[in-house]
Coordinates of C-alpha atoms in Angstrom, one line a residue:
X1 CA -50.6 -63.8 -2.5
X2 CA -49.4 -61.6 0.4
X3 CA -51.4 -59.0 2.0
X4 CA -49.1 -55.9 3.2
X5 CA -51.2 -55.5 6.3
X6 CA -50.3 -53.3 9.1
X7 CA -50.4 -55.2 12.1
X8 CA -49.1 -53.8 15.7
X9 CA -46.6 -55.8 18.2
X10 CA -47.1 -55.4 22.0
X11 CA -44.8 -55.7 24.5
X12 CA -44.3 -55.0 28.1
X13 CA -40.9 -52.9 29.2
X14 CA -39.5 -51.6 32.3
X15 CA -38.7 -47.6 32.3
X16 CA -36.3 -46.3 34.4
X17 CA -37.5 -43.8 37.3
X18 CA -36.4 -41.1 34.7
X19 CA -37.9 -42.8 31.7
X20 CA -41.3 -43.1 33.6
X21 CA -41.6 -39.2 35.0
X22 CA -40.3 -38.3 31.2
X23 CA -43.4 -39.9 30.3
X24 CA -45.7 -39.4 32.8
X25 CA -45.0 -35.9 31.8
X26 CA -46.0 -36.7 28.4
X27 CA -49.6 -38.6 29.2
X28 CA -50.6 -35.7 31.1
X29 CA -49.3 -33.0 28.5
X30 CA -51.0 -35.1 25.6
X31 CA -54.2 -35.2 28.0
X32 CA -54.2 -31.5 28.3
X33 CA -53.6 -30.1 25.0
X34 CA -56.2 -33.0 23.6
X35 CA -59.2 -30.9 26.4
X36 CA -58.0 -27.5 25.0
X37 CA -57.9 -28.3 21.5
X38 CA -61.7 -30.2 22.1
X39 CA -63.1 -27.0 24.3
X40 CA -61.6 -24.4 21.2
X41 CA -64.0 -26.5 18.8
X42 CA -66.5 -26.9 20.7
X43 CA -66.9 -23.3 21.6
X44 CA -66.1 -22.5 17.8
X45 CA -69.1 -24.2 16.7
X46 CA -71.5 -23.6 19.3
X47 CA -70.3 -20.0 19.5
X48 CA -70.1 -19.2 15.6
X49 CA -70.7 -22.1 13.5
X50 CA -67.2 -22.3 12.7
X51 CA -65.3 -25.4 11.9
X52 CA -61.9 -26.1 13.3
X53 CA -59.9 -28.1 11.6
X54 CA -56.4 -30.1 12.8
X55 CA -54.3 -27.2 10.9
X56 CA -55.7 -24.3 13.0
X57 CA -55.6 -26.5 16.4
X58 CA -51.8 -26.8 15.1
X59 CA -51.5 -23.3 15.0
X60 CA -53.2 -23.0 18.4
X61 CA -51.0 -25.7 19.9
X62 CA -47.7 -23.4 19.1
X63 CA -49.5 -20.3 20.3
X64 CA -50.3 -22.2 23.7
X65 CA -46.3 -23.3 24.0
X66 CA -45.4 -19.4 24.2
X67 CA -48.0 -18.4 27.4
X68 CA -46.2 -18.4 30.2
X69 CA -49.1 -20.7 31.8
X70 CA -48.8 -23.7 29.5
X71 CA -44.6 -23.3 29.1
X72 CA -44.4 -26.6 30.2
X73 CA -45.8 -28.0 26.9
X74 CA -42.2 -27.6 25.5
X75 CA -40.9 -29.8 28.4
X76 CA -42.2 -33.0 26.3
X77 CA -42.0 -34.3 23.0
X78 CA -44.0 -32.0 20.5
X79 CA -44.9 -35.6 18.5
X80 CA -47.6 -37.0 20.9
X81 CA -48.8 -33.5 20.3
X82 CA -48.9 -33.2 17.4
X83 CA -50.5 -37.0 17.1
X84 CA -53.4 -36.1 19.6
X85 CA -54.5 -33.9 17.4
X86 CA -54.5 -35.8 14.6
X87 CA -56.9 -38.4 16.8
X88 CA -59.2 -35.6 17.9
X89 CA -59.6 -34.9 13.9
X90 CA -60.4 -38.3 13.5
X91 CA -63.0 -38.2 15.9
X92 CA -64.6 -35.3 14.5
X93 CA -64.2 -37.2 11.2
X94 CA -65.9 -40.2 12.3
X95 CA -68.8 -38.1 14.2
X96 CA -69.9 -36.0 10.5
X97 CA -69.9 -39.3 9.5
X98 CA -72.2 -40.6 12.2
X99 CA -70.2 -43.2 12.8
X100 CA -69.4 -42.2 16.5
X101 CA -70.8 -39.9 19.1
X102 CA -69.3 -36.5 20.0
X103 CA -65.8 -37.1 21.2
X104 CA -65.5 -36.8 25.0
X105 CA -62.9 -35.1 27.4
X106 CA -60.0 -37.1 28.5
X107 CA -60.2 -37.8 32.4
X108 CA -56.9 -37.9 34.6
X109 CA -57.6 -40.8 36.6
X110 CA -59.9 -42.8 33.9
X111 CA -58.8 -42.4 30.7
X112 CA -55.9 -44.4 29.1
X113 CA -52.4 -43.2 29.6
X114 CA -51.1 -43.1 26.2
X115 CA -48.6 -41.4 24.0
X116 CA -48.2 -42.0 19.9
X117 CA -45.1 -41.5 18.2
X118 CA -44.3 -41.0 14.7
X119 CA -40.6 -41.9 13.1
X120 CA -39.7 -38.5 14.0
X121 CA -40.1 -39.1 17.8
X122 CA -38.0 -42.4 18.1
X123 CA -35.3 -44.1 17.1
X124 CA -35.1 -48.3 16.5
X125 CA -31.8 -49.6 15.6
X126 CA -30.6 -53.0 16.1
X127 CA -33.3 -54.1 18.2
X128 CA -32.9 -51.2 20.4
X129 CA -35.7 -48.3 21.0
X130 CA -35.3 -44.8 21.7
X131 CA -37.9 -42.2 22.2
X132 CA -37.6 -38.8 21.8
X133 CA -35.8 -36.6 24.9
X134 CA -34.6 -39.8 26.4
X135 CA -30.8 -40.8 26.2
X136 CA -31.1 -44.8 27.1
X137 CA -33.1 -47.3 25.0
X138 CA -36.5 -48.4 26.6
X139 CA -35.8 -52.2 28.7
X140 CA -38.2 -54.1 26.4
X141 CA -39.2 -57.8 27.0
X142 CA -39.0 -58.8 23.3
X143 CA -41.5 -62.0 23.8
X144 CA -41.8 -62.3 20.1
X145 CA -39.6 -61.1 17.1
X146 CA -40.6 -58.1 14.9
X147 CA -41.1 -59.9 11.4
X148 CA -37.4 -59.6 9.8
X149 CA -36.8 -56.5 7.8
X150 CA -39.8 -54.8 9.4
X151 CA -39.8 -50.9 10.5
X152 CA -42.1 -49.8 13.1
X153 CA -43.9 -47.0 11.1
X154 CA -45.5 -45.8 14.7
X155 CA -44.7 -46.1 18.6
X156 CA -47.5 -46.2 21.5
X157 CA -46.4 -46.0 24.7
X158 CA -49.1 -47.0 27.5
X159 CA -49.6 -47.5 31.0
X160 CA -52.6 -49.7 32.1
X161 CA -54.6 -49.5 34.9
X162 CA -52.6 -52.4 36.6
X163 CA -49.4 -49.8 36.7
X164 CA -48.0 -52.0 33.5
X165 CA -46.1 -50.5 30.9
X166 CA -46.2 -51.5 27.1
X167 CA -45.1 -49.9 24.0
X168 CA -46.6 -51.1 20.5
X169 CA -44.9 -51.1 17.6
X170 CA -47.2 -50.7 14.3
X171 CA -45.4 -52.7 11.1
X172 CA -46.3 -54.0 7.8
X173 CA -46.2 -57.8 8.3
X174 CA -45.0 -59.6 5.3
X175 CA -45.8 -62.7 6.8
X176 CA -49.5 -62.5 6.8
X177 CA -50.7 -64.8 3.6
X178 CA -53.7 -65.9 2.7
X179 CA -54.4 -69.7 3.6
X180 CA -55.3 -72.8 0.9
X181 CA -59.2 -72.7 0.3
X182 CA -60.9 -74.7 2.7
X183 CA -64.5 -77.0 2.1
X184 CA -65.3 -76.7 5.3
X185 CA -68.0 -74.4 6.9
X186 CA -69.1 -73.9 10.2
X187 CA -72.4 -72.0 11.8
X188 CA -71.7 -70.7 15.6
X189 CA -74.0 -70.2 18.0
X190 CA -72.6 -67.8 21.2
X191 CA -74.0 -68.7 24.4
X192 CA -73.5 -68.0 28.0
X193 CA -74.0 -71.6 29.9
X194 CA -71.4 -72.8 27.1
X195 CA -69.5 -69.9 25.3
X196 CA -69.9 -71.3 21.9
X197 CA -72.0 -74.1 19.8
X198 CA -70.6 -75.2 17.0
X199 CA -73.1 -76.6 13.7
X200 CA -70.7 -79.6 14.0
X201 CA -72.3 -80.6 17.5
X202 CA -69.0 -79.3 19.0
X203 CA -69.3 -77.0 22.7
X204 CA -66.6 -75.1 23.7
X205 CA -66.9 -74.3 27.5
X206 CA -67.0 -71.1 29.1
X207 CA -64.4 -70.3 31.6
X208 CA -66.0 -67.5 33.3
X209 CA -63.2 -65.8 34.0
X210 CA -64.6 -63.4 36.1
X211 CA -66.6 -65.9 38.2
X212 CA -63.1 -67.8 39.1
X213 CA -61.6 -64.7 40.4
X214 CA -64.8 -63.3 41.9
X215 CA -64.3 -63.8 45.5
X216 CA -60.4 -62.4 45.2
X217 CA -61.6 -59.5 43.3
X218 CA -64.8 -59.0 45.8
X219 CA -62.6 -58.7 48.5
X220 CA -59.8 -56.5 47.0
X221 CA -62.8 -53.9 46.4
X222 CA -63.8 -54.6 50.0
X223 CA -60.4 -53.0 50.9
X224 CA -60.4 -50.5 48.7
X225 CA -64.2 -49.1 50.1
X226 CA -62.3 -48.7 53.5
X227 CA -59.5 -46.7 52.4
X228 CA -59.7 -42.9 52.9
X229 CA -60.8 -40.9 49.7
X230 CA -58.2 -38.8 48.3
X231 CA -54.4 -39.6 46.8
X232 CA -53.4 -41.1 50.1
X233 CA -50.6 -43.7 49.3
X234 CA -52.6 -46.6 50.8
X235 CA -55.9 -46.4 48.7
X236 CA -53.3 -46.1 45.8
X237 CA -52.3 -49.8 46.7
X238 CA -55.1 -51.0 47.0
X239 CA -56.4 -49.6 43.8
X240 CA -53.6 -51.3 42.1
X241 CA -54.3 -54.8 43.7
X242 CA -57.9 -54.6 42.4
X243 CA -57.0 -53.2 38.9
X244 CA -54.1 -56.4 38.5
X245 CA -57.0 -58.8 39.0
X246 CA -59.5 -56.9 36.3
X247 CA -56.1 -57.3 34.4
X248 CA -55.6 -60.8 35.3
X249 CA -58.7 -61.1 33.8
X250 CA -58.7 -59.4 30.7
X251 CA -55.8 -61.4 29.7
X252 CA -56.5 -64.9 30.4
X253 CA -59.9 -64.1 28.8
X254 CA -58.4 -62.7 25.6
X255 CA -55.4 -65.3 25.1
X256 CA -58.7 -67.8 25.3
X257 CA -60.1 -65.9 22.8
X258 CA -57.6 -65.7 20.3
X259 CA -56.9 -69.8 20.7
X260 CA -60.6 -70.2 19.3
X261 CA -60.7 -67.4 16.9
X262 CA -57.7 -68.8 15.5
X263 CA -59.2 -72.4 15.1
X264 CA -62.0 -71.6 13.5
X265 CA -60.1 -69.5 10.8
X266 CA -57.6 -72.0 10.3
X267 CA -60.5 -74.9 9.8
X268 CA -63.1 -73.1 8.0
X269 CA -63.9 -71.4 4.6
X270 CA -67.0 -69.6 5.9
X271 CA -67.3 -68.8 9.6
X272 CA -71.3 -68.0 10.2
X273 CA -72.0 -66.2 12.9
X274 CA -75.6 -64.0 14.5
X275 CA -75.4 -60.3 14.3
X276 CA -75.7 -59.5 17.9
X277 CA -76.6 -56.0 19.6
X278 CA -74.3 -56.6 22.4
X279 CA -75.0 -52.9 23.7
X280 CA -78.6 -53.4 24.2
X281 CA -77.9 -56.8 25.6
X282 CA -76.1 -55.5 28.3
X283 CA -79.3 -53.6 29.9
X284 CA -80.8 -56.8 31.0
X285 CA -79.6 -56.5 34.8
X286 CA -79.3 -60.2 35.3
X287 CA -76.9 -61.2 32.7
X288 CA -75.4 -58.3 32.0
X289 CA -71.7 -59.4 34.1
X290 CA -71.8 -63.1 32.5
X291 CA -72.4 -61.3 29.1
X292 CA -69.3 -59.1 29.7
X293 CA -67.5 -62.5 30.7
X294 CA -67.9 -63.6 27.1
X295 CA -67.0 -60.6 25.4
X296 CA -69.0 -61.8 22.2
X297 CA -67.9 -58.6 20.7
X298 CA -64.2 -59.0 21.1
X299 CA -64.6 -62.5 19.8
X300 CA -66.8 -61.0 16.8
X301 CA -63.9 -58.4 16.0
X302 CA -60.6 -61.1 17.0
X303 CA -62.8 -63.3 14.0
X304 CA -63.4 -60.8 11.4
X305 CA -60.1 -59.3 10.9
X306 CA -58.0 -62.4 11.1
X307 CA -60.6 -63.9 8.7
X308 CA -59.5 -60.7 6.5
X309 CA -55.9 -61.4 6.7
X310 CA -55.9 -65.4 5.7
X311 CA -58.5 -65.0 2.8
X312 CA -61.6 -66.4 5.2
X313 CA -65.0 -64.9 5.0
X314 CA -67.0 -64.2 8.6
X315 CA -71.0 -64.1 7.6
X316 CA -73.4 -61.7 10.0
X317 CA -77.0 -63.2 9.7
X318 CA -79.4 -60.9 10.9
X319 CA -80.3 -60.9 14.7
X320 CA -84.2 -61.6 13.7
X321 CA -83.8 -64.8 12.2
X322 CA -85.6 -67.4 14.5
X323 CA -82.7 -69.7 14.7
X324 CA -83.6 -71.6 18.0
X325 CA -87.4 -72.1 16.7
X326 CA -86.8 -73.1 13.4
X327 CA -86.4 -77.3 13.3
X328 CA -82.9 -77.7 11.0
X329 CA -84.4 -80.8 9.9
X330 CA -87.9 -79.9 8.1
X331 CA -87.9 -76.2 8.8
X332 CA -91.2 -75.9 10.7
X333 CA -91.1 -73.1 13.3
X334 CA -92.3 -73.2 16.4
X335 CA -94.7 -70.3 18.1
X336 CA -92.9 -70.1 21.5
X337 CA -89.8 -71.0 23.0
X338 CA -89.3 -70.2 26.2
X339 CA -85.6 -69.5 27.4
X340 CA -85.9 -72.2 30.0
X341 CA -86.5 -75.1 27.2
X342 CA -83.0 -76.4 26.5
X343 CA -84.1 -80.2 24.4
X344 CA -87.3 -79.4 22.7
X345 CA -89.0 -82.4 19.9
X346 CA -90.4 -81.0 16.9
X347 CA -93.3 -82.3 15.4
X348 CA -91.5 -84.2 12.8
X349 CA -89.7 -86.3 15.4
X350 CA -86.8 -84.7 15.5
X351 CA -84.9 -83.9 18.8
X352 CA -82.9 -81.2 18.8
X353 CA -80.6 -79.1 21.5
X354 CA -81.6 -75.7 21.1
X355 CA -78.4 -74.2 20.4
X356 CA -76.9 -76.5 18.4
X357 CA -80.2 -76.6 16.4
X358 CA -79.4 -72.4 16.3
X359 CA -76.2 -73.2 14.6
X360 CA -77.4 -75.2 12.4
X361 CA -79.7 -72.7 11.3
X362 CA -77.4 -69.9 11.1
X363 CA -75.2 -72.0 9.0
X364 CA -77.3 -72.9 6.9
X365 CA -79.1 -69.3 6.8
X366 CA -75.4 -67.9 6.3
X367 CA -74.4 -70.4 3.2
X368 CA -77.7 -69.2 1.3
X369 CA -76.3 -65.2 1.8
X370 CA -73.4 -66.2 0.4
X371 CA -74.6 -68.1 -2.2
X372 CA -77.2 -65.5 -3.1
X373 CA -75.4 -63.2 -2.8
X374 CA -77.4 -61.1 -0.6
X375 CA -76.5 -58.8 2.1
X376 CA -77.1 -59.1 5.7
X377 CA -79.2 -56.6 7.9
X378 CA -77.0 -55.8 10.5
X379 CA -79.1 -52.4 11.2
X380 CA -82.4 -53.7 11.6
X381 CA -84.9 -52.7 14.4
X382 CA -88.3 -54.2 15.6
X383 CA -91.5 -53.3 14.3
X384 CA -92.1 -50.9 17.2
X385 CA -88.4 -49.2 16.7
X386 CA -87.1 -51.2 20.2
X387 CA -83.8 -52.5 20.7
X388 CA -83.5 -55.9 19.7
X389 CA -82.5 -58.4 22.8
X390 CA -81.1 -62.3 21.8
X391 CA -84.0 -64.9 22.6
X392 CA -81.4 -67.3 22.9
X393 CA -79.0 -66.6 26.3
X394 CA -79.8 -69.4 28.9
X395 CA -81.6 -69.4 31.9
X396 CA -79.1 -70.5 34.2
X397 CA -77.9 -69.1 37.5
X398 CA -75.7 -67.0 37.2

């Protein structure tokens, strides 16, 4: 069986000095009409209770391109305009639904530089990509093929922090099949002093990205602090240096990501996993950086949707369940464990290593969800309505 999923292709090109003011242009154009269209809701529900909906910020959109004040709107493509406003419905969407907060303005210097278009805005013809007002293909390093026959159905075009340009192309991906139904299981336990535990007695070491390039990045943002404040030419540069080692970073942390997530979908049936609150664990002060280092939630979401697209199953057990104090062995739990106790005996003999005991547990706990059929609690607070925090990140110096 096939699965006609949507999946998006990323790749980095090189604009001309014409291509990149064209859309440069069009960042700051889809930033601006994005704040208006937010303020004229805001204001229209505050003001009157009145609900605006993407068809009358439409109609505001075209009124704006006739003031004399916002004629440059009609310099740029009227796509990523059009396409902004479509997100800033879905925002408003997902906020009824509480399923997000209020949507927020778009900064200049913070937000992502980012324009969508549909097939009405661009051109792709033998390998070649046009977008709309621009006479020349985009220079695109085509580091993967597009899977044959496919049509890019939508274009992003995005400039990163690090002054790197990419453009995504979103296609249905015929290739994407479900794999042979595996016997094989596996509980996983995340962790800081090793990034993952496996119920197999495996360990898969943490990197710590950040930590390697610490001292490089320390002392690019030492430079930086001693620039003057303002859009000096200098403090640019050294803005860029420090955001091409966050960037650095990011991707050698992701491409390890995506190595593992791919393993474990390719060699298990069931992937168990604990439902972690990664928001509230990122309060605690002292482990809040080597948290971010592991990015358990990108490593949550990298699992869950390829586990969707080759037939796997990804189980959340709930965040309460005393995995490291329960002894896999005869199931007595313990009263206390104390975050510095790594080996602990239980009292049936039994040594265990506390997280691999923990993924034991949550394999275990995760098989008899899915064979009861029962539902996870992914929602649920402590008696006393607090956050919940994991018992289980190590001790360790950090």
């Amino acid at each position: 069986m096939t699965i006609r999923a949507k999946r998006a292709f990323k790749y980095r090109f090189y604009p001309t000095d014409g291509q990149a003011a064209e859309l440069s242009r069009t960042f700051g154009c889809v930033r601006k009409v994005y704040n208006m269209a937010l303020a004229a809701r805001t204001e229209a529900w505050t003001l009157r209770q009145e609900r605006v909906n993407y068809n009358s910020t439409s109609a505001m959109l075209t009124a704006w391109k006739k003031t004399e004040e916002l004629a440059y709107l009609n310099d740029v493509s009227s796509v990523p305009l059009q396409q902004t406003l479509r997100h800033l419905q879905t925002a408003f969407t997902n906020f009824f639904a509480k399923r997000a907060k209020y949507p927020r303005f778009k900064s200049r210097k913070k937000s992502r530089k980012s324009a969508e278009y549909t097939t009405s805005g661009f051109r792709f013809r033998d390998g070649m990509l046009t977008l709309a007002r621009m006479a020349d293909p985009l220079d695109i390093v085509w580091s993967r093929p597009l899977p044959e026959g496919a049509t890019p159905s939508t274009v992003t075009v995005s400039q990163d922090s690090a002054g790197r340009w990419y453009v995504s192309l979103l296609c249905e991906d015929p290739s994407i099949t479900p794999l042979p139904t595996a016997e094989t299981a596996v509980g996983v336990d995340a962790g800081l002093d090793h990034l993952l535990t496996l119920s197999t007695g495996e360990k898969i070491s943490n990197p710590r990205h950040e930590r390697r390039d610490r001292a490089r990045l320390a002392k690019a943002q030492r430079e930086l602090a001693r620039k003057a404040k303002g859009d000096g030419a200098n403090r640019a540069k050294a803005r860029r240096k420090v955001a091409r080692i966050h960037a650095r970073i990011a991707d050698r942390r992701r491409d390890h990501l995506h190595k593992i997530t791919t393993r474990l979908v390719h060699e298990n049936q069931v992937v168990v996993i604990e439902d972690l609150t990664v928001r509230n664990l990122l309060k605690n002060g002292k482990l809040a950086r080597a948290i971010s280092d592991a990015a358990w939630s990108e490593f949550r979401s990298m699992l869950e949707y390829k586990a969707h697209w080759y037939g796997r199953e990804v189980i959340a057990v709930d965040r309460w369940f005393p995995s490291s104090k329960l002894c896999s062995v005869c199931g007595s739990l313990q009263d206390k464990m104390p975050l510095n106790v790594r080996t602990w005996t239980c009292d049936c003999g039994t040594a265990h290593d506390r997280d691999m005991n923990a993924a034991k547990n949550l394999l275990a706990a995760g098989l008899a969800v899915s064979a009861c059929g029962a539902g996870v609690r992914p929602q649920r607070r402590s008696p006393g309505g607090q956050s919940v925090m994991k018992q289980e990140a190590p001790r360790r110096e950090l």
